[in-house]
PDB file of C-alpha atoms in Angstrom:
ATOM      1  CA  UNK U 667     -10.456 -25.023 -25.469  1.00  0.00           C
ATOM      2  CA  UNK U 668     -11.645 -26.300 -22.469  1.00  0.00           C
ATOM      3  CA  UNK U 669     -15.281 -25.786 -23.375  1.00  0.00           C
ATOM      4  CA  UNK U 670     -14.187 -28.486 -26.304  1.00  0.00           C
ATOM      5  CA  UNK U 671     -12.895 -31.355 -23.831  1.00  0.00           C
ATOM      6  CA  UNK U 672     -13.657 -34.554 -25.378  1.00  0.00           C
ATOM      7  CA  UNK U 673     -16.961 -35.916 -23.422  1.00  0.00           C
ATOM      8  CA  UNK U 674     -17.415 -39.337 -22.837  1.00  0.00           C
ATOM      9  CA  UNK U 675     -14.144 -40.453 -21.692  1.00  0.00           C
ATOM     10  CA  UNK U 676     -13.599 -43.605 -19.951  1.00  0.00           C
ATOM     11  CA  UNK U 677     -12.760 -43.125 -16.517  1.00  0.00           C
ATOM     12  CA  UNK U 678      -8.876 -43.993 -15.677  1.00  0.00           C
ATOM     13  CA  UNK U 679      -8.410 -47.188 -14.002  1.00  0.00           C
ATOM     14  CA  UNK U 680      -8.279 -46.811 -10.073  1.00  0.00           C
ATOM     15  CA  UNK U 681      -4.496 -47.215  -9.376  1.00  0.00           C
ATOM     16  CA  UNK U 682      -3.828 -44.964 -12.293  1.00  0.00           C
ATOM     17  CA  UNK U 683      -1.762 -41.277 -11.170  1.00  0.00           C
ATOM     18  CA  UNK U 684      -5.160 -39.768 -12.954  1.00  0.00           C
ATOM     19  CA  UNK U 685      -8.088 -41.042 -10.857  1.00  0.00           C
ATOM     20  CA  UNK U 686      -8.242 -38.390  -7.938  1.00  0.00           C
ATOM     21  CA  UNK U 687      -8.587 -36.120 -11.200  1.00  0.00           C
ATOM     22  CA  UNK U 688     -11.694 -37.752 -12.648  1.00  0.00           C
ATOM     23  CA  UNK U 689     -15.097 -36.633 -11.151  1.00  0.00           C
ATOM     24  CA  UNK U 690     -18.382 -39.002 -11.334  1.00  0.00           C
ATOM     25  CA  UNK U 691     -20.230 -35.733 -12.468  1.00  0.00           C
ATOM     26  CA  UNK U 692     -18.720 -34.171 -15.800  1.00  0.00           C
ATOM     27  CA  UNK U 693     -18.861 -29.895 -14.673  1.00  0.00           C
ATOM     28  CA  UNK U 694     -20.794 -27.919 -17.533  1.00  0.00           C
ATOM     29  CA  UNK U 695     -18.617 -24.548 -18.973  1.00  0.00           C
ATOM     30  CA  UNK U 696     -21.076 -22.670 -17.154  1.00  0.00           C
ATOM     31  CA  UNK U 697     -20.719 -24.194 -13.912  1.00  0.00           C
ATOM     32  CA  UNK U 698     -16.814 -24.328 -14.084  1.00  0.00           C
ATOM     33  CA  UNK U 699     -16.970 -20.842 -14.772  1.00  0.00           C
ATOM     34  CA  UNK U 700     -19.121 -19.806 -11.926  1.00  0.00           C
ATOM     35  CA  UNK U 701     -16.692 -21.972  -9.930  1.00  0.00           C
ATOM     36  CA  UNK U 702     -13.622 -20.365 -11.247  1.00  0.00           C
ATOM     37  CA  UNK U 703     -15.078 -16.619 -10.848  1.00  0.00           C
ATOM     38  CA  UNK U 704     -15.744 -17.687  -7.245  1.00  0.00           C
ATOM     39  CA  UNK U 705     -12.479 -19.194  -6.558  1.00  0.00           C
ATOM     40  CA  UNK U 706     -11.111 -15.697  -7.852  1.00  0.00           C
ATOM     41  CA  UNK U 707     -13.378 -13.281  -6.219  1.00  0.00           C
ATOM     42  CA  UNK U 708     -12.768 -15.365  -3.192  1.00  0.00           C
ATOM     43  CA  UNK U 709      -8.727 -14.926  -3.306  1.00  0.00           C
ATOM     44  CA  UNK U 710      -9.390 -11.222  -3.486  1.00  0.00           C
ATOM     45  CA  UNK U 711     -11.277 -11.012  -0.415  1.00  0.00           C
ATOM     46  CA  UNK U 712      -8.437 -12.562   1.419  1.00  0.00           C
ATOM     47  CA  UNK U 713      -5.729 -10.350   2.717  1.00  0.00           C
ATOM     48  CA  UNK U 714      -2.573 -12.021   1.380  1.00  0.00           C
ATOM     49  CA  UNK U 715       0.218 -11.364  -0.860  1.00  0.00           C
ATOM     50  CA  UNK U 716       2.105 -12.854  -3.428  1.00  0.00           C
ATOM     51  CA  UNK U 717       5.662 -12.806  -3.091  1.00  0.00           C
ATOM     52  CA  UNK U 718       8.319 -13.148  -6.031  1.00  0.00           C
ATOM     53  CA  UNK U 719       8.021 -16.818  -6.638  1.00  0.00           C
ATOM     54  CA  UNK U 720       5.480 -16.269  -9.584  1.00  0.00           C
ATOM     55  CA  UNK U 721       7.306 -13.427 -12.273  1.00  0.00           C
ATOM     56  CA  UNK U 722       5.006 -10.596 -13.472  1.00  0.00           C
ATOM     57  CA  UNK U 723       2.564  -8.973 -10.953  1.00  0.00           C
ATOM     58  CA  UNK U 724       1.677  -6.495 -13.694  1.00  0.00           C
ATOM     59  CA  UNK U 725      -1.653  -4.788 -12.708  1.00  0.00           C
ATOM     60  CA  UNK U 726      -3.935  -8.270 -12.418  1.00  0.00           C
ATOM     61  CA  UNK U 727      -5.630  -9.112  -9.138  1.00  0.00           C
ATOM     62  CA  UNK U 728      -4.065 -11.953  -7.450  1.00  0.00           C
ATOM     63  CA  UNK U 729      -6.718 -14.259  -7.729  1.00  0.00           C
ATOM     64  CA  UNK U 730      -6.991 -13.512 -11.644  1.00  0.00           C
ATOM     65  CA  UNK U 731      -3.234 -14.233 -11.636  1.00  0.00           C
ATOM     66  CA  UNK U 732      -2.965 -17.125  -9.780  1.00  0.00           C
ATOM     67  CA  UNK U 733      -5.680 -17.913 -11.930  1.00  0.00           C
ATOM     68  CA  UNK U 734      -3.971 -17.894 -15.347  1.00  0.00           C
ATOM     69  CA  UNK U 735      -0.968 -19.512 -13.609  1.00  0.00           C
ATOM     70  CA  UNK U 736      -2.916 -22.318 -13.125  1.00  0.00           C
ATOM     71  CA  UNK U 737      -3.530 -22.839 -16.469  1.00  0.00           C
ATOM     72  CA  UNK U 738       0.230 -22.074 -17.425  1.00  0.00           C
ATOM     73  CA  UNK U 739       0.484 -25.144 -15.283  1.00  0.00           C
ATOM     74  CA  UNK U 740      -1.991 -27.125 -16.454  1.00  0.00           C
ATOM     75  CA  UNK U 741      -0.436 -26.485 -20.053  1.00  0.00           C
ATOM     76  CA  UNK U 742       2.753 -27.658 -18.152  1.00  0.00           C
ATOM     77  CA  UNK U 743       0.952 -30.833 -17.137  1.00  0.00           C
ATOM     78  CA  UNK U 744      -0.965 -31.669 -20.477  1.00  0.00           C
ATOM     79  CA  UNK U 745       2.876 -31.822 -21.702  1.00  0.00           C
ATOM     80  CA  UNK U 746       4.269 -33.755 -19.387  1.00  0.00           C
ATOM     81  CA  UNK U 747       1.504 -36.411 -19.541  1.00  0.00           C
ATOM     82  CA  UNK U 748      -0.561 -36.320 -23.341  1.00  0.00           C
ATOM     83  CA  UNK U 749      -1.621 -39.365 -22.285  1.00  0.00           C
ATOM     84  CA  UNK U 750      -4.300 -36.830 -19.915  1.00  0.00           C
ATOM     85  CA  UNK U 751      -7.102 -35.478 -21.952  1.00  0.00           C
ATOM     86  CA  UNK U 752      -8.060 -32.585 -20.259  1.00  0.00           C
ATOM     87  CA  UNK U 753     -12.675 -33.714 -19.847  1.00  0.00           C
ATOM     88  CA  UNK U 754     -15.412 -32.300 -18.392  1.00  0.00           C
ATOM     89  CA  UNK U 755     -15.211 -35.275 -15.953  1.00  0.00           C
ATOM     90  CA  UNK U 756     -11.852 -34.020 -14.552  1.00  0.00           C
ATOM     91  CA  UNK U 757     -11.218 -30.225 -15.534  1.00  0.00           C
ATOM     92  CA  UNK U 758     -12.441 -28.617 -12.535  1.00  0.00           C
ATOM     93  CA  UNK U 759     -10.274 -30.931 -10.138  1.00  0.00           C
ATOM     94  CA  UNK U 760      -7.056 -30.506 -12.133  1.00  0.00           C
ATOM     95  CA  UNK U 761      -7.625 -26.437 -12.687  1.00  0.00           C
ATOM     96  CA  UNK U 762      -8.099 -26.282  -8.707  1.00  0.00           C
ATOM     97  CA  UNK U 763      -5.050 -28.611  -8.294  1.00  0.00           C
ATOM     98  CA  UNK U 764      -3.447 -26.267 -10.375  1.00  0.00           C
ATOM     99  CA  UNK U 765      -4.165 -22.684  -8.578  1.00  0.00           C
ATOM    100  CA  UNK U 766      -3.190 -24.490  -5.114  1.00  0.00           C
ATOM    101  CA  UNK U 767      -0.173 -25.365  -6.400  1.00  0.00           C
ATOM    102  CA  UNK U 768       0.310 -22.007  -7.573  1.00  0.00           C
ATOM    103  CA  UNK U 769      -0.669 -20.449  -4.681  1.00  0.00           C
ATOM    104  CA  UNK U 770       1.347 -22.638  -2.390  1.00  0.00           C
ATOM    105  CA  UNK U 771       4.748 -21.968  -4.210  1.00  0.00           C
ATOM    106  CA  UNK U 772       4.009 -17.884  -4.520  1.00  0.00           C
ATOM    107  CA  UNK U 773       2.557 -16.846  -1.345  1.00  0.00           C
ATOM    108  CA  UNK U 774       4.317 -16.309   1.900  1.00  0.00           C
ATOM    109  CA  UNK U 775       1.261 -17.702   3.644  1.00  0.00           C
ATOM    110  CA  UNK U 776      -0.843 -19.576   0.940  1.00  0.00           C
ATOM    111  CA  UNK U 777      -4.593 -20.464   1.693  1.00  0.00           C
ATOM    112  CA  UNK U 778      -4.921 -23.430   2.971  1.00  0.00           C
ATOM    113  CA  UNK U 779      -6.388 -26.766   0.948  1.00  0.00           C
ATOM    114  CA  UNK U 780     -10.131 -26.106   3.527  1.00  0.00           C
ATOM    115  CA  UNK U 781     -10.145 -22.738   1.004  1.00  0.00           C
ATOM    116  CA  UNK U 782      -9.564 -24.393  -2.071  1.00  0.00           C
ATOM    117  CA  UNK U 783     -12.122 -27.492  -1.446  1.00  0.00           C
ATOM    118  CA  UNK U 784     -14.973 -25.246  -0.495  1.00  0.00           C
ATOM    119  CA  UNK U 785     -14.590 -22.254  -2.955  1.00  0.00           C
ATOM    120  CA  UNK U 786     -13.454 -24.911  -5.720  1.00  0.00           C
ATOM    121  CA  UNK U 787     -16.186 -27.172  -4.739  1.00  0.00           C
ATOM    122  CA  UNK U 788     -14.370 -30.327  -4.000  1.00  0.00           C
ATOM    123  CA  UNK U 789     -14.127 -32.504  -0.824  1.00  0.00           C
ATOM    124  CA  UNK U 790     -11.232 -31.957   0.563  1.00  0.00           C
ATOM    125  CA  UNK U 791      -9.769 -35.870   0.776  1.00  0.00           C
ATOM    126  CA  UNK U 792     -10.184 -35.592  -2.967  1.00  0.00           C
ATOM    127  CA  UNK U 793      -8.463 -32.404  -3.615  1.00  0.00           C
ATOM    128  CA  UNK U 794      -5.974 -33.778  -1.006  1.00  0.00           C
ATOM    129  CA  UNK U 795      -5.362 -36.553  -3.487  1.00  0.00           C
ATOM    130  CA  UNK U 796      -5.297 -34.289  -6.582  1.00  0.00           C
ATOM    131  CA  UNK U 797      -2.765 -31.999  -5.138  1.00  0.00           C
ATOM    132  CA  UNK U 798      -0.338 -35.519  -3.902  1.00  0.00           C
ATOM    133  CA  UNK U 799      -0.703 -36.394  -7.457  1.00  0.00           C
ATOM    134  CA  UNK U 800       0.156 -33.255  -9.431  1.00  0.00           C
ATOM    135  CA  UNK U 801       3.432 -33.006  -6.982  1.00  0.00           C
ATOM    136  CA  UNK U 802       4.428 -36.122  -8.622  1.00  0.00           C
ATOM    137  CA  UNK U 803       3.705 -35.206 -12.075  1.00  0.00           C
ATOM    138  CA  UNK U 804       4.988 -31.599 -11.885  1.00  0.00           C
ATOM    139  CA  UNK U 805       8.249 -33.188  -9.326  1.00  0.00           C
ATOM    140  CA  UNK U 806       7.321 -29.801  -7.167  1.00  0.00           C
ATOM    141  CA  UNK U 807       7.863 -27.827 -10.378  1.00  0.00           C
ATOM    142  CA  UNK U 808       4.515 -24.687  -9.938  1.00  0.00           C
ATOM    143  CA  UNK U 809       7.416 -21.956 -10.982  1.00  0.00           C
ATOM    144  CA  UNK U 810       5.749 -19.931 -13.758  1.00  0.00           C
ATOM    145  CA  UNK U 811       8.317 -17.995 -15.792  1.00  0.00           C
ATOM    146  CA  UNK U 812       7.959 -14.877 -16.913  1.00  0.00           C
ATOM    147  CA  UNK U 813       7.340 -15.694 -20.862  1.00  0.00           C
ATOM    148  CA  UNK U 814       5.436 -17.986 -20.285  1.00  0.00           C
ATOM    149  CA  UNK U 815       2.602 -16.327 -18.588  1.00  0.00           C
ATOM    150  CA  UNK U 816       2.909 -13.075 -21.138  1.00  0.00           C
ATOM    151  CA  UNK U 817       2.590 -15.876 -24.328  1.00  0.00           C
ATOM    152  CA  UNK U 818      -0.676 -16.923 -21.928  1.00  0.00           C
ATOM    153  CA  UNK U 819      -2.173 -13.654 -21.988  1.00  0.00           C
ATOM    154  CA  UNK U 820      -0.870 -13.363 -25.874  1.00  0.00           C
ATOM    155  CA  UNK U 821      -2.346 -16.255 -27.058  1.00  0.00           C
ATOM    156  CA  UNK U 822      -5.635 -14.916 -25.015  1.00  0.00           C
ATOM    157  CA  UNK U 823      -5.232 -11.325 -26.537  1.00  0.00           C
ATOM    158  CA  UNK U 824      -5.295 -10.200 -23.153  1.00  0.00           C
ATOM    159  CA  UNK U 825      -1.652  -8.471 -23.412  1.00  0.00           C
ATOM    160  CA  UNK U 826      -2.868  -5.323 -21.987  1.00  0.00           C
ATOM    161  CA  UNK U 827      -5.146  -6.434 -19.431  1.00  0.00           C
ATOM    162  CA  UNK U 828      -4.695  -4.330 -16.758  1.00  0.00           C
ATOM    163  CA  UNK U 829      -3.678  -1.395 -18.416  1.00  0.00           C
ATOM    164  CA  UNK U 830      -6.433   0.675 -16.840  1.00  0.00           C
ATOM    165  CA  UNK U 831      -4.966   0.309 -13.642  1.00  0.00           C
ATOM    166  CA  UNK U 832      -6.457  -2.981 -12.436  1.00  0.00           C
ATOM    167  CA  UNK U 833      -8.397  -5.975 -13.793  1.00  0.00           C
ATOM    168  CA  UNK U 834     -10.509  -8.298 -12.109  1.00  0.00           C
ATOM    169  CA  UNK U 835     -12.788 -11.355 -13.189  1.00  0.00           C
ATOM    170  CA  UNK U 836     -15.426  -9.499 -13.421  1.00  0.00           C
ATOM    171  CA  UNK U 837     -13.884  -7.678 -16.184  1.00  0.00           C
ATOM    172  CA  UNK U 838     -12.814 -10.247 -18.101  1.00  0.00           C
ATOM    173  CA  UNK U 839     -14.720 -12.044 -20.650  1.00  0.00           C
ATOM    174  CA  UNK U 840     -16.716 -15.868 -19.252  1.00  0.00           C
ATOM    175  CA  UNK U 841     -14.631 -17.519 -22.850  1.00  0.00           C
ATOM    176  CA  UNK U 842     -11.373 -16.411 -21.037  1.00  0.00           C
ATOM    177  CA  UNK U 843     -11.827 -19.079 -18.656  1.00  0.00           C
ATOM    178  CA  UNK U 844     -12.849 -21.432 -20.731  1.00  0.00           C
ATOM    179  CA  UNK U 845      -9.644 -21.006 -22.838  1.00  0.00           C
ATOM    180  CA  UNK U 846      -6.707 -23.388 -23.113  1.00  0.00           C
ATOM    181  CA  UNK U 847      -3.128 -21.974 -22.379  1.00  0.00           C
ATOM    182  CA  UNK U 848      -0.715 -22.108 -25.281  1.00  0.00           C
ATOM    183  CA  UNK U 849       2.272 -24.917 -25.026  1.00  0.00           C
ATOM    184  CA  UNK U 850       5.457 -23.331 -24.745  1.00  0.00           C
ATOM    185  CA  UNK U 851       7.522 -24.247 -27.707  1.00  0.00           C
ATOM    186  CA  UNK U 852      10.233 -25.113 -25.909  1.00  0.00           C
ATOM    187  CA  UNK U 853       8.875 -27.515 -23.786  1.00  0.00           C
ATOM    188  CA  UNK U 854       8.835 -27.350 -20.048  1.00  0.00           C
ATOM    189  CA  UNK U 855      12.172 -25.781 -19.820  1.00  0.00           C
ATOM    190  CA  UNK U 856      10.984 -22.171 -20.384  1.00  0.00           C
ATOM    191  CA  UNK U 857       8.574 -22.517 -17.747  1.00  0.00           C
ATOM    192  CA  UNK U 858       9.921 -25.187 -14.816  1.00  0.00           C
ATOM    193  CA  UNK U 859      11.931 -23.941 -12.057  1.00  0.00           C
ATOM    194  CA  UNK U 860      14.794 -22.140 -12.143  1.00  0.00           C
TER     195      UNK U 860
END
């Protein structure tokens, strides 16, 4: 879980792909929660829409989607790179890295990086940074496939969020977003672009 990230990392070295990831401040679970819930409450105030580039609307907000997308992709990343350990030091940057990369790949007219560093609390040359750098791990690659977002909300026992006709942070437990997304067992094939 994310709440578990090993503490106390060293920081990478400055030319490393990782160091627009790594924060001086390590972000409590608390904090990156409120952060998270704002980021999502935030996307629901704006009037966009996603288009088909992300499978399976369902009956999730689009911020709460674009939400667990992001960690789809993080997952994505984490397997791509185990060298990474996801830290308190860097989890907020790469989640936010995450969602805009999401968000820029399934919207028609995705929210610009100004949105993300504000709600997401980061200055916006460093989020600039993080986004240049997950491009290069991920090669462009923010598709999220179908089974791989419904083994998310499995492995979060969230299958039938929604169900009631709509679901929102707000309605979704605080542990939720401090969970880790499962790996897909076949790699990143099941989940990359198609």
């Amino acid at each position: 879980a994310l709440g578990a990230a090993r503490a106390g990392m060293a920081a990478p070295s400055p030319g490393s792909l990782w160091a627009p990831f790594h924060a001086a401040a390590p972000v409590s679970c608390a904090g990156l929660t409120r952060v998270l819930k704002g980021i999502v409450r935030s996307i629901n105030d704006c009037d966009i829409e996603m288009s088909c580039g992300n499978v399976w609307r369902g009956r999730l907000s689009l911020g709460l989607r674009t939400l667990l997308c992001g960690l789809v992709v993080l997952d994505r990343v984490a397997s791509l790179a185990p060298q990474l350990a996801v830290t308190p030091c860097n989890v907020q940057r790469l989640i936010i890295a995450c969602m805009l990369g999401v968000s820029k790949y399934s919207e028609d007219e995705p929210l610009n990086n100004d949105f993300w560093s504000n709600a997401g609390g980061v200055a916006l040359a460093d989020l600039n940074k993080c986004e240049l750098a997950l491009v290069r791990i991920l090669n462009y690659s923010f598709r999220v496939s179908e089974p791989a977002f419904v083994a998310l909300l499995a492995q979060l026992g969230l299958e039938d969020l929604g169900a009631d006709g709509g679901a929102d942070v707000d309605g979704v437990d605080d542990d939720l977003l401090r969970a880790r997304p499962p790996r897909s067992e076949s790699g990143s094939e099941s989940d990359g672009p198609s």
